[in-house]
Amino acid sequence: MPDSQRGRDDLARWWASRPTNYYDATPNLARVLALRAGAERLRTMEPRLRDFGHAVAAVIEPAVATLERHREQPAHVAYDAIGRPIEAVEFHPAYRRAGQAVWASGMLAAPHDSRGAFELVGLFYLLSHVGEGGHACPVVCTAGLSRAVERRGSADLQALFMPRLRERDYDNCYRGSQFLTEVQGGSDVGANTARAVPAAGQLGAWRISGEKWFCSVADADLFAVTARPDGAPAGTRGLGCFLVPRSVDGVTPNGYRIRRLKDKLGTRVLASAEVDFDGALAWPIGPVDDGFRVAVEELLNTSRWLNAVGSTGIMRRAYLEASSFARHRSAFGRVVGSFPIVREHLAVMKAEEQAALASTVVVTALRAGLDDAGADAERAGADGAAVFRFLVNANKYLTSISATDVARRGIEVLGGNGTIEDFSPLPRLYRDAMVFESWEGTHNVLCAQVHRDCVRLGLLDEVLPWIRAELSSAGEGAGADGRTVAAAVEALEPRLRRSLADGEHAAAHFRRQLDRLMRAVQAACLLAEAAVEAADTGKAAAASLFVRRHLVPGHDPEDDADWRRLVDEALAGDAG
Ligand SMILES: Cc1cc2nc3c(=O)[nH]c(=O)nc-3n(C[C@H](O)[C@H](O)[C@H](O)COP(=O)(O)OP(=O)(O)OC[C@H]3O[C@@H](n4cnc5c(N)ncnc54)[C@H](O)[C@@H]3O)c2cc1C
């Protein structure tokens, strides 16, 4: 057989070997959910996770690939055929096909409590195997808005909007979006200039005017918009959070105009626009003078939590593509995946993804606990509130950086083919991961937020004991790795405290320290998982690799007699 034919046959076998169900392809997801949500809860949601794992492979991935391959980006249609303003966004039919499968999974029907939190995470992790895919951002925005309306909205708002925010039928649902960012700043939301004035003759309603600069899901049915009531204080304190329906009569745009859709590096299938509001009718979500708190606690915290889930799903898909390719591709008469340097590279990808899933499911458990404790749990200082507040920001920061790194590593394993758009989803995953890094808070801004929270609320006093407790839940089995993590936390503590006590300059050091502390968090979570898993899952080896890479000062694999064994064991578990 000529070499060219052999090469093509290898690629054909690789394609044929790709998973037909992403839930079944990742037994680790079930193990982590069983540990953190409980075996019984996993049992009840597992059929839906499995069905959706198949839908992602069979329906959503081909639809998204079609959209990306043909550059089928959404188009802004300002007027209908006879010149009436409609401000519509048109998509290729494949977009709707994917959306129908996403909404049919029930991920937006999940209740805002511990039952719903874990199910949403499982389903969203699977969805993110296609990258953002045009629907991940709408899911996140809708979940956040639905949560805000349910927990903070008036009875009228709830009656009007909740049923369709929870709808499973894509063609009948309300999709949400959230517009905070303005042209003068995204990080500095307190600089918002959009205005809100009471609507004449409509009790409880307001009118919103001003520009919003980054408006993803511009085609949504309901927009959550931050705006400042006339006379309200400057800064974030003076912001209200309003619900603006796309149309009040079902046809005419509700006082807004789309300037243009943005042409983006990633998340290209998603419609992100610049939008001008001019007297749009709106209703406050919660008290008008509490708008920023509503935006942060309900919308942004949901987005940051789910952003981390999405980053983790991207990592897993990148690993699946790279590891299966490496098993099928040959070079210099050897299977690529047999070269030690490739094996190390894959083991690192796998450990990073498992660490990201570990910390993100823990964030989910914390949030679930708070939700079960009641709407005011955070303000009442319920158990876990401080740790959740810390981790929801710090975990988004770190997982989004890891996702880009892991997607880039995946492209490297595929060589030149890794850069080709229709060869694998990796170019798309890489681009989307880059966007995940900046939206919902840039790295510096999230680190600054964590720094501020630690200074103001003493979060470190809750977080450090929590890490130590997580480590001790791993028990004796964590062995030397457990001691290494404990020592790293010990060494970091005085440096963190110095950064909190010193001025602005020290905040720059805090980002590096936070990196390390989050690695300790992830390592502790991984070790706790490994403690209850069978040896052949490879989790203990993945945890050990992770600890050595990130937390052993001056670690050099060359001097590490266990390194090669750990790589092999980490790769042996969970084949994929
Ligand atoms: C594809 C895409 C879609 C988006 N969709 C939406 C949406 O639907 N709704 C929405 O409201 N927003 C959306 N955004 C906006 C996003 O949230 C902002 O881009 C983000 O918050 C950063 O704001 P900015 O771009 O204005 O950057 P800037 O705030 O201008 O930041 C510039 C740089 O300064 C740094 N910086 C800022 N403040 C500090 C500080 N205190 N300390 C140190 N460094 C600092 C930042 O880290 C960054 O590196 C979207 C963004 C993208 C890329």
XYZ file of C-alpha atoms and ligand atoms in Angstrom:
629
model
C 0.000 0.000 0.000
C 1.457 3.428 -0.865
C 2.320 5.631 2.118
C -0.187 8.260 1.016
C -3.009 5.725 1.196
C -1.830 4.467 4.578
C -1.745 8.019 5.901
C -5.247 8.726 4.655
C -6.523 5.428 6.081
C -5.049 6.322 9.470
C -6.879 9.639 9.389
C -10.112 7.922 8.351
C -9.775 5.543 11.280
C -9.142 8.496 13.586
C -12.301 10.208 12.371
C -14.307 7.016 12.751
C -13.000 6.565 16.300
C -14.319 9.910 17.530
C -16.871 9.677 20.331
C -20.533 9.389 19.463
C -21.442 10.326 23.018
C -19.369 12.825 24.977
C -20.874 11.791 28.289
C -19.774 8.192 27.834
C -16.393 9.397 26.577
C -15.642 11.029 29.940
C -16.312 8.713 32.895
C -14.481 11.250 35.040
C -17.488 13.584 34.858
C -19.747 11.001 36.500
C -17.164 10.262 39.180
C -16.719 13.913 40.092
C -20.464 14.568 40.120
C -21.062 11.472 42.244
C -18.521 12.702 44.786
C -19.733 16.295 44.990
C -23.463 15.965 44.272
C -24.005 12.465 45.634
C -24.538 9.156 43.881
C -28.323 9.381 44.109
C -28.461 12.788 42.455
C -26.145 11.583 39.711
C -28.387 8.571 39.146
C -31.430 10.765 38.583
C -29.718 13.112 36.139
C -27.567 10.584 34.339
C -30.090 9.632 31.622
C -30.376 13.294 30.613
C -26.595 13.732 30.611
C -26.187 10.650 28.465
C -28.890 11.713 25.997
C -27.335 15.124 25.710
C -23.813 13.698 25.348
C -25.142 11.980 22.241
C -26.981 15.082 20.991
C -23.787 17.132 21.261
C -21.907 14.642 19.074
C -24.706 13.865 16.626
C -26.572 17.162 16.239
C -24.847 20.164 17.779
C -21.259 19.550 16.656
C -22.217 19.042 12.968
C -24.442 22.122 13.072
C -21.726 24.304 14.622
C -19.097 22.909 12.254
C -21.335 23.845 9.310
C -21.741 27.372 10.613
C -18.032 27.848 11.167
C -16.842 26.138 8.013
C -18.949 28.300 5.755
C -18.373 31.432 7.869
C -22.116 31.503 8.414
C -22.082 34.422 10.776
C -25.276 36.130 11.884
C -26.510 39.088 9.864
C -28.170 42.239 11.127
C -31.459 43.008 9.350
C -32.570 46.490 10.366
C -35.766 46.743 8.286
C -38.344 44.409 6.820
C -39.106 44.279 3.125
C -41.378 47.305 3.261
C -39.083 49.446 5.339
C -40.430 48.934 8.862
C -37.741 48.734 11.553
C -37.394 45.198 12.915
C -33.803 45.054 14.266
C -33.646 41.334 13.586
C -30.627 39.045 13.495
C -30.725 36.287 10.912
C -28.883 32.973 11.232
C -28.224 29.977 9.010
C -30.815 27.205 9.707
C -28.103 25.096 11.366
C -28.062 27.599 14.231
C -31.677 26.835 15.041
C -31.065 23.071 14.809
C -28.340 23.350 17.411
C -30.456 25.642 19.604
C -33.376 23.225 19.568
C -31.134 20.417 20.834
C -29.582 22.640 23.506
C -32.898 23.846 24.909
C -34.494 20.377 24.648
C -31.831 19.101 27.067
C -33.691 20.969 29.796
C -30.600 22.828 30.977
C -32.617 26.033 31.248
C -35.504 24.309 32.967
C -33.178 23.252 35.786
C -34.278 24.785 39.102
C -32.058 27.383 40.805
C -31.080 25.081 43.652
C -28.677 22.248 44.255
C -30.597 19.822 42.012
C -30.459 22.244 39.140
C -26.907 23.456 39.682
C -25.219 20.107 39.152
C -27.406 19.172 36.222
C -26.771 22.509 34.520
C -23.039 22.045 35.039
C -23.032 18.531 33.610
C -25.033 19.549 30.556
C -23.120 22.770 29.985
C -19.773 20.978 30.243
C -20.938 18.653 27.471
C -22.239 21.541 25.352
C -18.859 23.259 25.632
C -17.247 20.331 23.856
C -18.210 22.282 20.714
C -16.683 25.502 22.062
C -18.998 28.447 22.515
C -20.935 27.226 19.508
C -23.235 30.244 19.342
C -25.458 28.920 22.113
C -23.269 28.748 25.210
C -23.420 32.489 25.807
C -27.219 32.595 25.338
C -27.568 29.704 27.807
C -25.423 31.500 30.380
C -27.248 34.815 29.935
C -30.650 33.136 30.090
C -29.707 31.157 33.196
C -28.511 34.353 34.889
C -31.569 36.361 33.939
C -33.944 33.590 34.956
C -32.194 33.384 38.308
C -32.328 37.167 38.767
C -36.031 37.379 37.942
C -36.897 34.391 40.132
C -34.911 35.609 43.140
C -35.149 39.386 42.848
C -37.956 40.226 40.426
C -41.461 41.369 41.348
C -44.341 38.896 41.281
C -45.516 40.523 38.029
C -42.139 40.069 36.345
C -42.009 36.479 37.495
C -45.495 35.706 36.210
C -44.803 37.387 32.886
C -41.394 35.968 32.117
C -40.436 32.926 34.195
C -42.457 30.275 32.321
C -40.787 31.013 29.010
C -37.355 31.579 30.559
C -37.658 27.984 31.742
C -39.129 26.676 28.492
C -37.507 23.646 26.829
C -38.892 24.386 23.388
C -36.356 26.605 21.614
C -39.003 28.009 19.293
C -41.137 29.149 22.206
C -38.561 30.113 24.802
C -37.369 33.499 25.987
C -33.619 33.891 25.572
C -31.813 36.393 27.745
C -28.834 38.681 27.348
C -27.018 41.104 29.635
C -25.694 44.461 28.579
C -23.382 46.172 31.058
C -20.355 47.213 29.019
C -20.208 50.680 27.455
C -17.677 52.117 25.048
C -15.775 53.974 27.769
C -15.210 50.794 29.747
C -16.190 47.211 30.403
C -14.232 46.591 33.572
C -15.247 49.915 35.046
C -19.006 49.342 35.054
C -19.360 52.202 37.535
C -18.540 54.538 34.633
C -21.837 53.546 32.908
C -23.646 56.552 31.473
C -26.844 54.898 30.183
C -29.761 56.722 31.860
C -33.022 55.518 33.367
C -36.055 57.742 33.982
C -39.469 56.742 35.293
C -41.877 56.034 32.401
C -44.642 58.616 32.300
C -48.040 57.091 33.004
C -46.759 53.534 33.589
C -46.459 52.683 37.242
C -43.219 50.878 38.058
C -41.855 51.113 34.518
C -38.787 53.061 33.370
C -37.312 54.305 30.130
C -33.676 53.542 29.260
C -31.479 55.592 26.954
C -27.797 55.310 26.081
C -25.248 53.184 24.265
C -24.125 49.674 25.086
C -20.902 48.580 23.432
C -20.720 44.795 23.818
C -24.161 43.204 23.539
C -23.965 39.460 23.017
C -27.181 37.629 22.175
C -28.340 40.813 20.467
C -31.215 38.677 19.153
C -32.435 37.842 22.688
C -36.060 38.283 23.731
C -35.162 39.884 27.062
C -32.187 42.137 27.771
C -30.857 42.793 31.278
C -29.428 46.310 31.124
C -27.574 48.399 33.716
C -28.487 52.096 33.713
C -28.308 55.011 36.131
C -31.520 56.679 37.292
C -31.305 60.460 37.050
C -29.970 61.835 40.324
C -28.545 58.480 41.495
C -24.989 58.458 42.904
C -21.972 58.032 40.640
C -20.169 54.696 40.451
C -21.628 51.221 40.721
C -23.731 52.221 43.727
C -26.025 54.313 41.556
C -26.794 51.662 38.951
C -30.133 49.970 38.463
C -30.543 46.595 36.751
C -33.471 46.584 34.324
C -35.268 44.033 32.231
C -35.898 45.335 28.709
C -38.091 43.192 26.441
C -36.962 43.173 22.836
C -40.459 44.224 21.835
C -43.470 45.251 23.853
C -46.081 44.557 21.157
C -44.305 41.494 19.768
C -43.361 43.265 16.525
C -41.867 46.735 16.980
C -38.359 47.062 18.486
C -38.636 48.443 22.004
C -36.711 51.703 21.726
C -33.389 50.296 20.574
C -31.310 50.154 17.433
C -28.458 47.807 16.574
C -25.544 49.828 15.195
C -23.680 46.827 13.897
C -22.684 43.268 14.741
C -19.069 42.821 15.820
C -16.659 40.710 13.800
C -14.825 38.692 16.458
C -11.769 36.503 16.927
C -13.892 33.754 18.486
C -17.509 32.967 19.396
C -18.138 33.981 15.801
C -21.526 32.330 15.495
C -22.859 34.380 18.390
C -24.461 37.753 17.566
C -22.579 40.422 19.561
C -23.632 43.963 18.773
C -23.334 47.621 19.587
C -26.787 48.773 20.645
C -28.288 52.244 21.169
C -31.284 52.596 23.472
C -33.619 55.538 23.133
C -36.482 55.443 25.622
C -36.777 51.628 25.790
C -39.508 50.530 28.202
C -37.986 48.643 31.124
C -38.754 47.147 34.541
C -36.288 47.016 37.415
C -35.121 43.616 38.604
C -35.205 44.100 42.373
C -34.997 47.546 44.007
C -33.647 50.144 41.583
C -30.984 51.262 44.066
C -29.762 47.690 44.498
C -29.132 47.117 40.785
C -25.406 46.534 40.875
C -25.755 43.922 43.587
C -28.397 42.148 41.485
C -26.137 42.331 38.428
C -23.134 40.917 40.279
C -24.774 38.329 42.512
C -27.263 36.938 40.029
C -25.943 37.703 36.535
C -22.159 38.000 36.778
C -21.681 35.272 39.355
C -23.691 32.927 37.154
C -21.629 33.900 34.109
C -18.310 33.512 35.894
C -19.281 30.153 37.348
C -20.452 28.844 33.961
C -17.542 30.423 32.093
C -15.300 28.081 34.081
C -17.503 25.117 33.182
C -17.280 26.118 29.515
C -13.499 26.462 29.666
C -13.310 22.997 31.176
C -15.496 21.465 28.453
C -13.244 23.060 25.827
C -10.206 21.505 27.519
C -11.746 18.053 27.589
C -12.645 18.180 23.904
C -9.151 19.409 23.023
C -7.705 16.502 24.962
C -10.035 13.974 23.319
C -9.118 15.221 19.848
C -5.397 15.289 20.559
C -5.134 11.969 22.371
C -7.152 10.069 19.773
C -5.173 11.671 16.926
C -1.923 10.706 18.609
C -3.098 7.099 18.771
C -3.782 6.984 15.035
C -1.107 9.172 13.455
C 2.328 7.769 12.595
C 5.626 9.539 11.971
C 9.079 8.016 11.431
C 7.476 4.577 11.542
C 6.006 5.100 15.016
C 2.648 6.019 16.376
C 2.946 9.664 17.405
C 1.401 8.931 20.789
C 4.301 6.624 21.648
C 6.908 9.424 21.701
C 7.652 10.252 25.351
C 7.508 13.979 24.689
C 4.025 13.663 23.172
C 2.881 11.499 26.048
C 4.052 14.070 28.561
C 2.287 16.801 26.634
C -0.989 14.819 26.622
C -0.699 13.940 30.306
C -0.285 17.626 31.129
C -3.410 18.475 29.094
C -5.358 15.797 30.884
C -4.212 16.826 34.358
C -5.043 20.477 33.650
C -8.543 19.578 32.521
C -9.184 17.329 35.485
C -7.938 20.048 37.833
C -10.249 22.588 36.208
C -13.221 20.241 36.487
C -12.338 19.475 40.099
C -12.302 23.118 41.213
C -15.309 24.066 39.096
C -17.525 21.310 40.459
C -16.495 22.384 43.945
C -17.574 25.946 43.118
C -20.861 24.393 42.004
C -21.228 22.536 45.296
C -20.616 25.750 47.229
C -23.178 27.635 45.189
C -25.653 24.785 45.498
C -25.220 24.834 49.258
C -25.879 28.562 49.375
C -28.932 28.251 47.154
C -30.371 25.574 49.374
C -29.722 27.781 52.385
C -31.932 30.499 50.915
C -31.775 33.655 48.856
C -30.084 35.727 51.542
C -27.493 33.143 52.473
C -24.591 35.180 51.161
C -25.565 38.299 53.037
C -26.217 36.290 56.181
C -22.688 34.893 55.946
C -23.835 31.291 55.605
C -21.216 28.527 55.486
C -19.336 28.617 52.244
C -20.435 32.124 51.228
C -16.960 33.603 51.640
C -15.268 30.690 49.894
C -17.773 30.843 47.037
C -17.247 34.581 46.652
C -13.499 34.044 46.445
C -13.562 31.033 44.158
C -16.195 32.143 41.677
C -13.847 34.930 40.562
C -10.487 33.225 41.052
C -11.634 30.008 39.382
C -12.957 31.820 36.302
C -9.636 33.607 36.014
C -7.472 30.514 36.171
C -9.614 28.053 34.209
C -9.958 30.421 31.271
C -6.176 30.767 31.031
C -5.767 26.987 31.251
C -8.337 26.462 28.483
C -6.374 28.519 25.978
C -3.182 26.724 26.975
C -4.775 23.283 26.623
C -6.437 24.119 23.278
C -3.099 25.416 21.972
C -1.386 22.232 23.135
C -4.073 20.238 21.310
C -3.309 22.093 18.086
C 0.362 21.274 18.543
C -0.371 17.538 18.774
C -2.196 17.640 15.437
C 0.711 19.458 13.814
C -0.118 21.560 10.756
C -3.443 19.769 10.497
C -4.302 21.262 13.867
C -4.519 24.688 12.286
C -6.958 23.632 9.566
C -10.538 24.687 10.133
C -12.389 21.636 8.815
C -9.882 19.056 10.029
C -10.807 19.316 13.696
C -12.651 21.726 16.018
C -9.366 22.821 17.620
C -8.950 26.175 15.833
C -12.485 27.076 16.907
C -11.903 25.884 20.486
C -8.745 27.970 20.668
C -10.452 31.121 19.385
C -13.431 30.672 21.689
C -11.166 30.046 24.687
C -9.417 33.364 23.997
C -12.765 35.141 24.240
C -13.657 33.234 27.415
C -10.528 34.815 28.916
C -11.760 38.363 28.573
C -15.505 38.355 28.919
C -17.167 38.213 32.322
C -14.129 39.998 33.718
C -10.545 40.257 32.530
C -7.797 38.579 34.513
C -6.549 41.734 36.202
C -10.032 42.823 37.086
C -10.915 39.490 38.652
C -7.653 39.443 40.607
C -8.296 43.019 41.746
C -11.810 41.996 42.809
C -10.477 39.059 44.845
C -7.818 41.325 46.372
C -10.450 43.900 47.349
C -12.757 41.230 48.786
C -9.905 39.783 50.840
C -9.023 43.204 52.243
C -12.605 44.272 52.923
C -14.199 41.002 53.967
C -11.260 38.991 55.262
C -11.967 36.171 52.795
C -8.528 34.671 53.226
C -9.403 33.748 56.806
C -12.141 31.508 55.414
C -10.395 30.275 52.285
C -7.145 29.030 53.839
C -8.862 26.808 56.441
C -11.202 25.568 53.714
C -8.218 24.474 51.572
C -6.696 22.726 54.576
C -9.977 20.945 55.277
C -10.245 19.837 51.648
C -6.707 18.487 51.916
C -7.438 16.624 55.080
C -10.525 15.084 53.438
C -8.022 13.446 51.065
C -6.593 11.745 54.160
C -3.344 9.860 54.464
C -3.642 8.645 50.877
C -2.623 12.090 49.638
C 0.823 11.332 51.096
C 3.731 13.441 49.882
C 1.502 15.337 47.450
C -0.784 16.392 50.276
C 2.197 17.575 52.292
C 3.537 19.507 49.299
C 0.238 21.323 48.842
C 0.017 22.089 52.556
C 3.568 23.454 52.518
C 2.825 25.609 49.473
C -0.188 27.125 51.237
C 1.881 27.641 54.372
C 4.577 29.459 52.413
C 2.053 31.592 50.558
C 0.115 32.784 53.564
C 2.541 35.480 54.819
C 3.113 36.711 51.276
C -0.613 36.962 50.616
C -1.114 38.824 53.862
C 1.680 41.228 52.966
C 0.019 41.914 49.594
C -3.271 42.593 51.332
C -1.686 44.958 53.830
C 0.473 46.887 51.367
C -0.651 49.393 48.792
C -1.401 49.223 45.071
C 2.009 47.953 44.062
C 1.536 44.796 46.127
C -1.672 44.051 44.209
C 0.570 43.214 41.238
C 2.260 40.499 43.297
C -1.127 39.281 44.421
C -1.955 38.004 40.919
C 1.079 35.696 40.971
C 0.238 34.576 44.475
C -3.364 33.942 43.498
C -2.205 31.746 40.615
C -0.343 29.603 43.079
C -3.114 29.565 45.632
C -5.607 28.467 42.986
C -3.231 25.700 41.944
C -3.251 24.612 45.577
C -7.063 24.694 45.560
C -7.193 22.578 42.416
C -4.591 20.155 43.749
C -6.489 19.730 47.018
C -9.713 19.014 45.105
C -7.948 16.520 42.826
C -6.388 14.735 45.795
C -9.780 14.520 47.504
C -11.184 12.917 44.347
C -8.235 10.537 44.024
C -8.750 9.422 47.617
C -12.111 7.859 46.772
C -11.373 6.634 43.257
C -9.980 3.287 42.174
C -6.263 3.332 41.336
C -6.881 2.563 37.660
C -8.675 5.855 36.970
C -5.253 7.528 36.865
C -6.512 10.399 39.047
C -3.811 10.023 41.683
C -1.141 10.162 38.987
C -2.757 13.179 37.334
C -2.893 14.898 40.726
C 0.754 14.090 41.355
C 1.815 15.501 37.990
C -0.220 18.605 38.662
C 1.284 19.123 42.129
C 4.824 18.718 40.835
C 4.338 21.078 37.890
C 2.754 23.862 39.895
C 3.619 23.537 43.550
C 7.020 21.883 43.970
C 9.547 24.727 43.954
C 12.131 24.273 41.196
C 10.674 20.943 40.082
C 12.577 19.468 37.160
C 11.093 16.332 35.570
C 14.613 15.298 34.591
C 15.506 14.747 38.245
C 12.170 13.134 39.097
C 12.404 9.341 39.078
C 8.604 8.991 39.176
C 7.820 11.349 36.329
C 7.598 8.817 33.517
C 5.480 6.408 35.547
C 3.098 9.220 36.467
C 2.714 10.205 32.810
C 1.891 6.612 31.878
C -0.557 6.127 34.737
C -2.311 9.424 34.112
C -2.814 8.532 30.459
C -3.873 4.950 31.168
C -6.944 5.949 33.147
C -10.067 7.106 31.275
C -8.608 6.091 27.932
C -10.108 8.943 25.831
C -16.896 38.602 22.364
C -17.276 39.437 23.533
C -18.593 39.515 23.906
C -18.978 40.310 24.983
N -20.295 40.366 25.338
C -20.675 41.186 26.343
C -22.049 41.306 26.715
O -22.920 40.632 26.169
N -22.389 42.180 27.688
C -21.457 42.937 28.317
O -21.837 43.712 29.198
N -20.149 42.853 28.004
C -19.742 41.994 27.033
N -18.417 41.891 26.703
C -17.486 42.835 27.284
C -16.549 42.283 28.307
O -17.213 41.988 29.502
C -15.462 43.334 28.455
O -14.695 43.309 27.263
C -14.610 43.116 29.656
O -15.352 43.302 30.824
C -13.406 44.060 29.659
O -13.788 45.359 29.421
P -13.057 46.199 28.295
O -13.034 45.396 27.054
O -13.704 47.531 28.225
O -11.579 46.331 28.791
P -10.991 47.490 29.702
O -11.852 47.639 30.891
O -10.749 48.674 28.862
O -9.610 46.867 30.117
C -8.413 47.022 29.359
C -7.272 46.398 30.131
O -7.105 47.085 31.368
C -7.044 46.155 32.425
N -7.621 46.732 33.635
C -8.825 47.319 33.769
N -9.029 47.674 35.045
C -7.924 47.295 35.738
C -7.539 47.348 37.097
N -8.341 47.859 38.037
N -6.327 46.839 37.448
C -5.512 46.315 36.518
N -5.830 46.211 35.222
C -7.025 46.698 34.828
C -7.862 44.958 31.941
O -7.510 43.773 32.603
C -7.509 44.934 30.466
O -6.325 44.206 30.293
C -18.011 41.052 25.675
C -16.668 40.955 25.307
C -16.298 40.152 24.259
C -14.849 40.073 23.892
